[in-house]
mmCIF file of C-alpha atoms in Angstrom:
data_model
loop_
_atom_site.group_PDB
_atom_site.id
_atom_site.type_symbol
_atom_site.label_atom_id
_atom_site.label_comp_id
_atom_site.label_asym_id
_atom_site.label_seq_id
_atom_site.Cartn_x
_atom_site.Cartn_y
_atom_site.Cartn_z
ATOM 1 C CA MET A 1 89.855 121.249 63.757
ATOM 2 C CA SER A 2 87.680 122.804 66.478
ATOM 3 C CA LEU A 3 88.399 122.374 70.176
ATOM 4 C CA GLU A 4 85.305 120.205 70.586
ATOM 5 C CA ASN A 5 86.350 117.877 67.756
ATOM 6 C CA SER A 6 89.902 117.737 69.174
ATOM 7 C CA VAL A 7 88.588 116.615 72.573
ATOM 8 C CA LYS A 8 86.298 114.028 70.958
ATOM 9 C CA SER A 9 89.195 112.610 68.943
ATOM 10 C CA GLN A 10 91.207 111.901 72.097
ATOM 11 C CA SER A 11 91.053 108.501 73.739
ATOM 12 C CA PRO A 12 89.834 108.169 77.351
ATOM 13 C CA TRP A 13 93.418 107.380 78.386
ATOM 14 C CA GLN A 14 94.712 110.621 76.847
ATOM 15 C CA ILE A 15 91.987 112.617 78.588
ATOM 16 C CA GLY A 16 92.723 110.841 81.858
ATOM 17 C CA PHE A 17 96.458 111.567 81.567
ATOM 18 C CA LYS A 18 95.741 115.270 81.041
ATOM 19 C CA ARG A 19 93.508 115.298 84.103
ATOM 20 C CA LEU A 20 96.205 113.549 86.106
ATOM 21 C CA LYS A 21 98.823 116.152 85.148
ATOM 22 C CA LYS A 22 96.560 118.887 86.526
ATOM 23 C CA ASN A 23 96.326 117.163 89.918
ATOM 24 C CA ARG A 24 99.198 118.657 91.926
ATOM 25 C CA LEU A 25 99.087 116.177 94.799
ATOM 26 C CA ALA A 26 99.092 113.245 92.381
ATOM 27 C CA MET A 27 102.088 114.626 90.503
ATOM 28 C CA ILE A 28 103.945 115.299 93.767
ATOM 29 C CA GLY A 29 103.270 111.705 94.789
ATOM 30 C CA PHE A 30 104.379 110.426 91.382
ATOM 31 C CA THR A 31 107.595 112.469 91.559
ATOM 32 C CA LEU A 32 108.487 111.244 95.056
ATOM 33 C CA LEU A 33 107.715 107.670 94.034
ATOM 34 C CA CYS A 34 109.958 107.939 90.965
ATOM 35 C CA ILE A 35 112.803 109.366 93.063
ATOM 36 C CA VAL A 36 112.647 106.506 95.569
ATOM 37 C CA VAL A 37 112.421 103.897 92.800
ATOM 38 C CA ILE A 38 115.402 105.373 90.930
ATOM 39 C CA ILE A 39 117.706 105.649 93.961
ATOM 40 C CA SER A 40 116.727 102.122 95.057
ATOM 41 C CA VAL A 41 117.346 100.570 91.656
ATOM 42 C CA PHE A 42 120.665 102.365 91.196
ATOM 43 C CA ALA A 43 121.790 101.923 94.812
ATOM 44 C CA PRO A 44 125.170 100.343 93.855
ATOM 45 C CA LEU A 45 126.000 103.444 91.807
ATOM 46 C CA ILE A 46 124.950 105.882 94.525
ATOM 47 C CA THR A 47 126.711 104.430 97.563
ATOM 48 C CA ARG A 48 130.225 103.058 97.848
ATOM 49 C CA TYR A 49 129.537 100.870 100.884
ATOM 50 C CA ASP A 50 128.569 97.235 100.932
ATOM 51 C CA ARG A 51 125.081 96.568 102.190
ATOM 52 C CA ASP A 52 126.108 94.046 104.878
ATOM 53 C CA ALA A 53 129.693 95.139 105.552
ATOM 54 C CA ILE A 54 130.316 95.008 109.317
ATOM 55 C CA ASP A 55 132.675 97.472 110.988
ATOM 56 C CA THR A 56 132.251 97.222 114.749
ATOM 57 C CA LEU A 57 134.935 99.855 115.336
ATOM 58 C CA ASN A 58 132.592 102.439 113.771
ATOM 59 C CA SER A 59 129.285 101.370 115.283
ATOM 60 C CA TYR A 60 126.702 104.035 116.150
ATOM 61 C CA GLN A 61 128.526 106.743 114.242
ATOM 62 C CA LYS A 62 126.576 109.959 113.904
ATOM 63 C CA PRO A 63 125.723 111.319 110.423
ATOM 64 C CA SER A 64 128.802 112.777 108.786
ATOM 65 C CA ALA A 65 130.367 113.406 105.404
ATOM 66 C CA GLU A 66 131.631 109.823 105.394
ATOM 67 C CA HIS A 67 128.356 108.246 106.532
ATOM 68 C CA TRP A 68 125.478 110.496 105.493
ATOM 69 C CA LEU A 69 122.996 108.858 107.854
ATOM 70 C CA GLY A 70 125.444 107.385 110.341
ATOM 71 C CA THR A 71 125.975 103.710 111.121
ATOM 72 C CA ASP A 72 124.054 101.074 113.055
ATOM 73 C CA GLU A 73 125.067 98.806 115.939
ATOM 74 C CA LEU A 74 127.285 96.717 113.632
ATOM 75 C CA GLY A 75 128.892 99.679 111.889
ATOM 76 C CA ARG A 76 126.893 99.217 108.679
ATOM 77 C CA ASP A 77 126.132 102.349 106.673
ATOM 78 C CA THR A 78 122.505 103.327 107.345
ATOM 79 C CA PHE A 79 122.054 105.223 104.076
ATOM 80 C CA THR A 80 123.209 102.196 102.076
ATOM 81 C CA ARG A 81 120.825 99.892 103.916
ATOM 82 C CA LEU A 82 117.974 102.349 103.354
ATOM 83 C CA LEU A 83 118.567 102.264 99.600
ATOM 84 C CA TYR A 84 118.701 98.474 99.461
ATOM 85 C CA GLY A 85 115.765 98.269 101.855
ATOM 86 C CA GLY A 86 113.758 100.291 99.356
ATOM 87 C CA ARG A 87 114.344 97.545 96.798
ATOM 88 C CA ILE A 88 112.905 94.952 99.177
ATOM 89 C CA SER A 89 109.898 97.013 100.258
ATOM 90 C CA LEU A 90 109.004 98.029 96.700
ATOM 91 C CA SER A 91 109.450 94.449 95.468
ATOM 92 C CA VAL A 92 107.093 93.165 98.152
ATOM 93 C CA GLY A 93 104.521 95.814 97.221
ATOM 94 C CA LEU A 94 104.710 95.056 93.498
ATOM 95 C CA VAL A 95 104.721 91.250 93.736
ATOM 96 C CA SER A 96 102.022 91.001 96.416
ATOM 97 C CA THR A 97 99.798 93.394 94.473
ATOM 98 C CA SER A 98 100.334 91.412 91.276
ATOM 99 C CA ILE A 99 99.246 88.224 93.060
ATOM 100 C CA ALA A 100 96.197 89.931 94.565
ATOM 101 C CA VAL A 101 95.175 91.494 91.224
ATOM 102 C CA LEU A 102 95.616 88.203 89.361
ATOM 103 C CA ILE A 103 93.442 86.275 91.830
ATOM 104 C CA GLY A 104 90.895 89.068 92.293
ATOM 105 C CA VAL A 105 90.429 89.851 88.598
ATOM 106 C CA THR A 106 90.143 86.160 87.700
ATOM 107 C CA LEU A 107 87.542 85.365 90.353
ATOM 108 C CA GLY A 108 85.727 88.702 90.016
ATOM 109 C CA THR A 109 85.261 88.413 86.254
ATOM 110 C CA THR A 110 84.313 84.739 86.498
ATOM 111 C CA GLY A 111 81.674 85.338 89.153
ATOM 112 C CA GLY A 112 80.317 88.523 87.627
ATOM 113 C CA TYR A 113 80.071 87.142 84.096
ATOM 114 C CA HIS A 114 78.635 83.685 84.803
ATOM 115 C CA GLY A 115 76.511 84.567 87.837
ATOM 116 C CA GLY A 116 74.369 81.884 89.466
ATOM 117 C CA TYR A 117 75.936 79.349 91.798
ATOM 118 C CA ILE A 118 79.465 80.162 90.561
ATOM 119 C CA ASP A 119 79.037 83.766 91.645
ATOM 120 C CA ASN A 120 77.505 82.696 94.961
ATOM 121 C CA ILE A 121 80.404 80.360 95.770
ATOM 122 C CA ILE A 122 83.027 83.016 94.925
ATOM 123 C CA MET A 123 81.255 85.700 96.935
ATOM 124 C CA ARG A 124 80.938 83.406 99.959
ATOM 125 C CA ILE A 125 84.679 82.771 99.755
ATOM 126 C CA VAL A 126 85.182 86.542 99.652
ATOM 127 C CA ASP A 127 82.955 86.944 102.713
ATOM 128 C CA VAL A 128 84.966 84.324 104.615
ATOM 129 C CA PHE A 129 88.273 86.048 103.822
ATOM 130 C CA MET A 130 86.866 89.456 104.784
ATOM 131 C CA CYS A 131 85.532 88.205 108.135
ATOM 132 C CA PHE A 132 89.010 88.073 109.640
ATOM 133 C CA PRO A 133 91.344 91.052 110.210
ATOM 134 C CA PHE A 134 94.154 91.084 107.665
ATOM 135 C CA PHE A 135 97.036 91.515 110.103
ATOM 136 C CA LEU A 136 95.738 88.887 112.506
ATOM 137 C CA ILE A 137 95.699 86.211 109.786
ATOM 138 C CA ALA A 138 98.959 87.493 108.289
ATOM 139 C CA ILE A 139 100.729 87.220 111.642
ATOM 140 C CA VAL A 140 99.436 83.693 112.229
ATOM 141 C CA VAL A 141 100.407 82.490 108.746
ATOM 142 C CA ALA A 142 103.814 84.226 108.905
ATOM 143 C CA ALA A 143 104.500 82.627 112.283
ATOM 144 C CA ILE A 144 103.701 79.183 110.828
ATOM 145 C CA LEU A 145 105.673 79.610 107.581
ATOM 146 C CA GLY A 146 108.547 81.534 109.140
ATOM 147 C CA PRO A 147 110.104 84.910 108.271
ATOM 148 C CA SER A 148 110.929 85.262 104.579
ATOM 149 C CA ILE A 149 110.513 87.876 101.867
ATOM 150 C CA TRP A 150 108.724 85.335 99.674
ATOM 151 C CA ASN A 151 106.332 84.416 102.474
ATOM 152 C CA VAL A 152 105.503 88.099 102.970
ATOM 153 C CA MET A 153 104.748 88.499 99.259
ATOM 154 C CA ILE A 154 102.556 85.401 99.148
ATOM 155 C CA ILE A 155 100.704 86.213 102.376
ATOM 156 C CA SER A 156 99.986 89.808 101.349
ATOM 157 C CA GLY A 157 98.880 88.708 97.878
ATOM 158 C CA ILE A 158 96.630 85.834 98.947
ATOM 159 C CA LEU A 159 94.976 87.835 101.731
ATOM 160 C CA GLY A 160 94.595 91.038 99.692
ATOM 161 C CA TRP A 161 92.548 89.953 96.668
ATOM 162 C CA THR A 162 89.030 90.331 98.068
ATOM 163 C CA GLY A 163 88.727 94.067 97.477
ATOM 164 C CA ILE A 164 89.631 93.948 93.798
ATOM 165 C CA ALA A 165 87.409 90.878 93.312
ATOM 166 C CA ARG A 166 84.354 92.801 94.569
ATOM 167 C CA ILE A 167 85.210 95.847 92.462
ATOM 168 C CA VAL A 168 85.744 93.807 89.296
ATOM 169 C CA ARG A 169 82.572 91.781 89.863
ATOM 170 C CA ALA A 170 80.510 94.973 90.167
ATOM 171 C CA GLU A 171 82.044 96.382 86.979
ATOM 172 C CA VAL A 172 81.433 93.138 85.067
ATOM 173 C CA LEU A 173 77.793 93.003 86.210
ATOM 174 C CA SER A 174 77.234 96.490 84.796
ATOM 175 C CA ILE A 175 79.041 95.874 81.503
ATOM 176 C CA LYS A 176 78.154 92.312 80.523
ATOM 177 C CA GLU A 177 74.656 93.239 79.246
ATOM 178 C CA ARG A 178 75.811 96.051 76.952
ATOM 179 C CA GLU A 179 75.343 95.907 73.206
ATOM 180 C CA PHE A 180 78.956 95.159 72.252
ATOM 181 C CA ILE A 181 79.000 92.155 74.596
ATOM 182 C CA GLU A 182 75.743 90.900 73.052
ATOM 183 C CA ALA A 183 77.300 91.378 69.610
ATOM 184 C CA ALA A 184 80.348 89.349 70.660
ATOM 185 C CA ARG A 185 78.088 86.524 71.834
ATOM 186 C CA ALA A 186 76.171 86.670 68.551
ATOM 187 C CA LEU A 187 79.439 86.295 66.636
ATOM 188 C CA GLY A 188 80.059 83.038 68.458
ATOM 189 C CA LEU A 189 82.854 84.090 70.848
ATOM 190 C CA ASN A 190 83.147 81.904 73.918
ATOM 191 C CA SER A 191 83.099 83.237 77.474
ATOM 192 C CA LYS A 192 86.883 83.225 77.831
ATOM 193 C CA ASP A 193 87.423 85.335 74.708
ATOM 194 C CA ILE A 194 84.669 87.767 75.668
ATOM 195 C CA ILE A 195 86.149 88.266 79.137
ATOM 196 C CA ILE A 196 89.747 88.665 77.937
ATOM 197 C CA LYS A 197 89.172 90.672 74.744
ATOM 198 C CA HIS A 198 86.129 92.785 75.606
ATOM 199 C CA ILE A 199 85.367 92.965 79.319
ATOM 200 C CA ILE A 200 88.782 93.282 80.976
ATOM 201 C CA PRO A 201 90.012 96.066 78.610
ATOM 202 C CA ASN A 202 86.902 98.067 79.553
ATOM 203 C CA ILE A 203 87.444 97.745 83.307
ATOM 204 C CA MET A 204 91.178 98.484 83.346
ATOM 205 C CA ALA A 205 90.725 101.906 84.997
ATOM 206 C CA PRO A 206 89.528 100.609 88.415
ATOM 207 C CA ILE A 207 92.049 97.764 88.228
ATOM 208 C CA ILE A 208 94.918 100.233 87.713
ATOM 209 C CA VAL A 209 93.705 102.423 90.576
ATOM 210 C CA TYR A 210 93.377 99.442 92.914
ATOM 211 C CA ALA A 211 96.794 98.107 91.915
ATOM 212 C CA THR A 212 98.402 101.475 92.646
ATOM 213 C CA LEU A 213 96.841 101.663 96.101
ATOM 214 C CA GLY A 214 97.598 97.959 96.623
ATOM 215 C CA ILE A 215 101.336 98.645 96.354
ATOM 216 C CA ALA A 216 101.028 100.955 99.359
ATOM 217 C CA ARG A 217 99.201 98.248 101.296
ATOM 218 C CA GLY A 218 101.916 95.740 100.377
ATOM 219 C CA ILE A 219 104.680 98.054 101.587
ATOM 220 C CA LEU A 220 102.803 98.722 104.820
ATOM 221 C CA SER A 221 102.194 94.992 105.354
ATOM 222 C CA GLU A 222 105.884 94.231 104.845
ATOM 223 C CA ALA A 223 106.884 96.983 107.255
ATOM 224 C CA GLY A 224 104.434 95.744 109.886
ATOM 225 C CA LEU A 225 105.393 92.065 109.624
ATOM 226 C CA SER A 226 109.118 92.837 109.489
ATOM 227 C CA PHE A 227 108.777 95.097 112.528
ATOM 228 C CA LEU A 228 107.256 92.148 114.395
ATOM 229 C CA GLY A 229 110.078 89.869 113.251
ATOM 230 C CA LEU A 230 107.822 87.887 110.896
ATOM 231 C CA GLY A 231 108.774 89.503 107.612
ATOM 232 C CA VAL A 232 112.095 89.993 105.854
ATOM 233 C CA LYS A 233 114.836 88.153 107.723
ATOM 234 C CA PRO A 234 118.037 90.039 108.700
ATOM 235 C CA PRO A 235 120.674 90.750 107.544
ATOM 236 C CA THR A 236 118.638 91.525 104.412
ATOM 237 C CA PRO A 237 117.513 95.108 105.029
ATOM 238 C CA SER A 238 113.970 96.373 104.716
ATOM 239 C CA TRP A 239 112.432 99.499 106.146
ATOM 240 C CA GLY A 240 110.376 97.392 108.550
ATOM 241 C CA ASN A 241 113.215 95.393 110.081
ATOM 242 C CA MET A 242 115.370 98.530 110.266
ATOM 243 C CA LEU A 243 112.672 100.031 112.465
ATOM 244 C CA ALA A 244 112.506 96.821 114.485
ATOM 245 C CA ALA A 245 116.265 96.888 115.073
ATOM 246 C CA ALA A 246 116.046 100.428 116.481
ATOM 247 C CA GLN A 247 113.141 99.966 118.888
ATOM 248 C CA SER A 248 115.255 99.907 122.055
ATOM 249 C CA MET A 249 114.935 102.909 124.338
ATOM 250 C CA ARG A 250 118.638 103.669 123.907
ATOM 251 C CA SER A 251 118.288 103.886 120.129
ATOM 252 C CA LEU A 252 115.117 105.947 120.359
ATOM 253 C CA ARG A 253 116.826 108.455 122.653
ATOM 254 C CA LEU A 254 120.368 108.610 121.323
ATOM 255 C CA HIS A 255 120.439 107.198 117.792
ATOM 256 C CA TRP A 256 117.667 108.986 115.894
ATOM 257 C CA TRP A 257 119.275 108.238 112.528
ATOM 258 C CA LEU A 258 118.454 104.553 112.925
ATOM 259 C CA TRP A 259 114.657 104.959 113.081
ATOM 260 C CA ILE A 260 113.634 108.379 111.756
ATOM 261 C CA PRO A 261 114.852 107.855 108.115
ATOM 262 C CA PRO A 262 113.162 104.446 107.566
ATOM 263 C CA GLY A 263 110.029 105.646 109.352
ATOM 264 C CA CYS A 264 109.890 108.769 107.183
ATOM 265 C CA LEU A 265 110.436 106.723 104.024
ATOM 266 C CA VAL A 266 107.550 104.383 104.880
ATOM 267 C CA PHE A 267 105.334 107.364 105.693
ATOM 268 C CA PHE A 268 106.141 109.365 102.570
ATOM 269 C CA MET A 269 105.973 106.334 100.274
ATOM 270 C CA ILE A 270 102.494 105.392 101.534
ATOM 271 C CA LEU A 271 101.399 109.033 101.298
ATOM 272 C CA SER A 272 102.809 109.438 97.776
ATOM 273 C CA ILE A 273 101.181 106.260 96.474
ATOM 274 C CA ASN A 274 97.843 107.236 98.020
ATOM 275 C CA PHE A 275 98.063 110.677 96.398
ATOM 276 C CA LEU A 276 98.826 109.043 93.051
ATOM 277 C CA GLY A 277 96.045 106.474 93.491
ATOM 278 C CA ASP A 278 93.487 109.165 94.338
ATOM 279 C CA GLY A 279 94.625 111.181 91.342
ATOM 280 C CA LEU A 280 94.299 108.172 89.034
ATOM 281 C CA ARG A 281 90.829 107.447 90.385
ATOM 282 C CA ASP A 282 89.689 111.009 89.650
ATOM 283 C CA ALA A 283 91.441 111.143 86.270
ATOM 284 C CA LEU A 284 90.071 107.823 84.988
ATOM 285 C CA ASP A 285 86.533 108.268 86.287
ATOM 286 C CA PRO A 286 84.350 108.548 83.161
ATOM 287 C CA LYS A 287 81.641 110.345 85.150
ATOM 288 C CA LEU A 288 83.881 113.367 85.673
ATOM 289 C CA LYS A 289 83.835 116.134 83.090
ATOM 290 C CA GLN A 290 86.915 117.938 81.854
#
């Protein structure tokens, strides 16, 4: 089989995966993301300390062989809380993005496929949501509902669907008049079956890219709200409330291990996910040539 025939026989997903492997920044981001996910999931096997165990006799201990990243004001092991905090931050990113994608894809495909007054109503709703700054509304809603991990997930998901809705709508508008969609209509398929079986599978690439980048936005939203005291409620650790607990001038000057590690983790996680998202966008773009 010739090289040309071999390339033609590959699916778009196989070609995209090969492109992704050639993107060094994307693979670095993917590797760092996998490392953080693995150590967070297997936190009980990595650390021997309890997440919330208080030992006031050993408060503010510097990093040592016993406590790799020292202890906080209550004597809790900082490294342990970082690992468990990764679980919380990643969970918020995944769940909030899932909510946003579910709402955005549903409304975007509905508006783009049916058009007319349905599309106009959905797009006006999108315009209303996009008129207000995300963090301003998130802070107000979080203050009303109270600090909770579930509230953070719901707020981030409900306020973050507009971008994917616009993207999906644009993709549906460009694909709904193609021949295979006309053939599906001629065969008698209803709108629901056409959207689920034919349209959504053909717009999965931008959805995957948006979902990847949306996880970063969810993590950043959780960190911001928790830092303000409106996110994950202590003693449950998250990277955001760990930063909030170390914002005193004394901690900033003398106890660097309380704020530098969670700050670096937030920074590198957002950077890694953005690298991976950019790599996925380039790899799955059908307009790019191998």
